[in-house]
Amino acid sequence: NKQESSALKCFVVAVCYSVCVMAGKYSREVNEQKPGGDGLTVEFRIGKLNQVWEKAKRMPLSPVRQAELHSDLKIQEKDELQWKKLKAEGLDENGEKEAQLRRNFNVILAKYGMDGKRDTRSVENNSLKDHDAKEGDIFDDPRLDKLWNKAKSSGKFSNEELSSLKKEFQHHRDKIHEYNILIDAVSRTEEIHKNVISPLEGDAKEPELHKKHTDLKQKMRDLNHGFERLRKLSHEGFTEDSEFREPRVIELWEAAKRANLSEDELDSLKEELHHFETKVEKHSHYQEQLELSHQKLQHVEALGDKEHIRKTQEKYNTLAEKTREIGYKMKKHMQDLSSKISGQGLNHNEL
């Protein structure tokens, strides 16, 4: 009858409304983005990451730096979505992982000059641009420059070995830059901490502050180990039985040897690190190709042939996407390896 039909319609409408409300609530909770105004799907599911990416595309970042940022944001997105699940299950009661994620995000902003501060720590993390134009001062650190110039003029290294040594120096320089970013983040957190009026709010910030100090101590130890390795290499040269070539892989292997791992675990890790080194080398190759492709695109654009520009742009876009994808996989693998070595679960992003 009409009364039952009307009641059924009301029930259906109510259910649909409830589903829509719950869907909207869930969407807001995970901060997932809808397609943009042009109908295209946005790059990241988390709003603030998408905003950073959109801003970055308007900045004068080199193609390699832009691809690196994209990989870092993808890692951040993976970690944040993973944390949301943990939080929903009540597994981050003290807020330690949330504080860590916030710190990671701030490090990304500072690393790419997007934190609104003028960066006095002048390190351009693009080894492709690192030619020998300023041989006396190429590492922005007096100790590194002194050590590099000694090694370079020692006559102990072939051109290939010098190239490998320079990569290690560049990697160490970048780690110093990362350390300086963290120092700055900690000092700003401490300023906020001092100015907090409510004692309860102050207590809430304690774990984050303590975590940052712990990170700084660990990074200082890593820097000291890294510098000692460079000093030893510069004086003694490379040994025949060097396990790895890539600085990031060498750093992981050195950390693994210092960790409390069994011989079997070390052997297993060594094999995995060899696979990881292949990924790192592949990533470096794609970065070089991307830089060359960008140079070609600029050259073609200057000639003004629209069809030629279109084809070159398509090739460049494909290469840029592939470089980002490989960069993400490489950084995720590095994150997993770091976690295995340190036994820390959700690990910090490597810069």
PDB file of N, CA, C and O in Angstrom, residues 1-12:
ATOM      1  N   ASN A   1       0.834  -1.196   0.000  1.00  0.00           N
ATOM      2  CA  ASN A   1       0.000   0.000   0.000  1.00  0.00           C
ATOM      3  C   ASN A   1       0.871   1.249   0.000  1.00  0.00           C
ATOM      4  O   ASN A   1       2.077   1.182   0.151  1.00  0.00           O
ATOM      5  N   LYS A   2       0.194   2.398  -0.120  1.00  0.00           N
ATOM      6  CA  LYS A   2       0.931   3.658  -0.236  1.00  0.00           C
ATOM      7  C   LYS A   2       1.748   3.970   1.004  1.00  0.00           C
ATOM      8  O   LYS A   2       2.849   4.490   0.938  1.00  0.00           O
ATOM      9  N   GLN A   3       1.170   3.634   2.186  1.00  0.00           N
ATOM     10  CA  GLN A   3       1.856   3.952   3.449  1.00  0.00           C
ATOM     11  C   GLN A   3       3.167   3.164   3.552  1.00  0.00           C
ATOM     12  O   GLN A   3       4.217   3.705   3.905  1.00  0.00           O
ATOM     13  N   GLU A   4       3.121   1.887   3.197  1.00  0.00           N
ATOM     14  CA  GLU A   4       4.334   1.050   3.259  1.00  0.00           C
ATOM     15  C   GLU A   4       5.359   1.514   2.232  1.00  0.00           C
ATOM     16  O   GLU A   4       6.559   1.558   2.503  1.00  0.00           O
ATOM     17  N   SER A   5       4.850   1.866   1.046  1.00  0.00           N
ATOM     18  CA  SER A   5       5.743   2.340  -0.018  1.00  0.00           C
ATOM     19  C   SER A   5       6.450   3.618   0.400  1.00  0.00           C
ATOM     20  O   SER A   5       7.644   3.802   0.183  1.00  0.00           O
ATOM     21  N   SER A   6       5.686   4.521   1.026  1.00  0.00           N
ATOM     22  CA  SER A   6       6.256   5.787   1.499  1.00  0.00           C
ATOM     23  C   SER A   6       7.298   5.537   2.573  1.00  0.00           C
ATOM     24  O   SER A   6       8.374   6.149   2.593  1.00  0.00           O
ATOM     25  N   ALA A   7       6.987   4.604   3.499  1.00  0.00           N
ATOM     26  CA  ALA A   7       7.928   4.279   4.581  1.00  0.00           C
ATOM     27  C   ALA A   7       9.216   3.688   4.012  1.00  0.00           C
ATOM     28  O   ALA A   7      10.321   3.988   4.463  1.00  0.00           O
ATOM     29  N   LEU A   8       9.075   2.839   2.977  1.00  0.00           N
ATOM     30  CA  LEU A   8      10.236   2.209   2.361  1.00  0.00           C
ATOM     31  C   LEU A   8      11.135   3.256   1.687  1.00  0.00           C
ATOM     32  O   LEU A   8      12.360   3.231   1.827  1.00  0.00           O
ATOM     33  N   LYS A   9      10.488   4.212   1.010  1.00  0.00           N
ATOM     34  CA  LYS A   9      11.254   5.290   0.362  1.00  0.00           C
ATOM     35  C   LYS A   9      12.039   6.093   1.391  1.00  0.00           C
ATOM     36  O   LYS A   9      13.203   6.428   1.196  1.00  0.00           O
ATOM     37  N   CYS A  10      11.382   6.412   2.505  1.00  0.00           N
ATOM     38  CA  CYS A  10      12.041   7.176   3.584  1.00  0.00           C
ATOM     39  C   CYS A  10      13.257   6.407   4.115  1.00  0.00           C
ATOM     40  O   CYS A  10      14.320   6.968   4.372  1.00  0.00           O
ATOM     41  N   PHE A  11      13.063   5.079   4.261  1.00  0.00           N
ATOM     42  CA  PHE A  11      14.145   4.237   4.783  1.00  0.00           C
ATOM     43  C   PHE A  11      15.350   4.237   3.831  1.00  0.00           C
ATOM     44  O   PHE A  11      16.497   4.385   4.239  1.00  0.00           O
ATOM     45  N   VAL A  12      15.063   4.097   2.519  1.00  0.00           N
ATOM     46  CA  VAL A  12      16.133   4.082   1.496  1.00  0.00           C
ATOM     47  C   VAL A  12      16.884   5.401   1.498  1.00  0.00           C
ATOM     48  O   VAL A  12      18.114   5.449   1.463  1.00  0.00           O
TER      49      VAL A  12
END
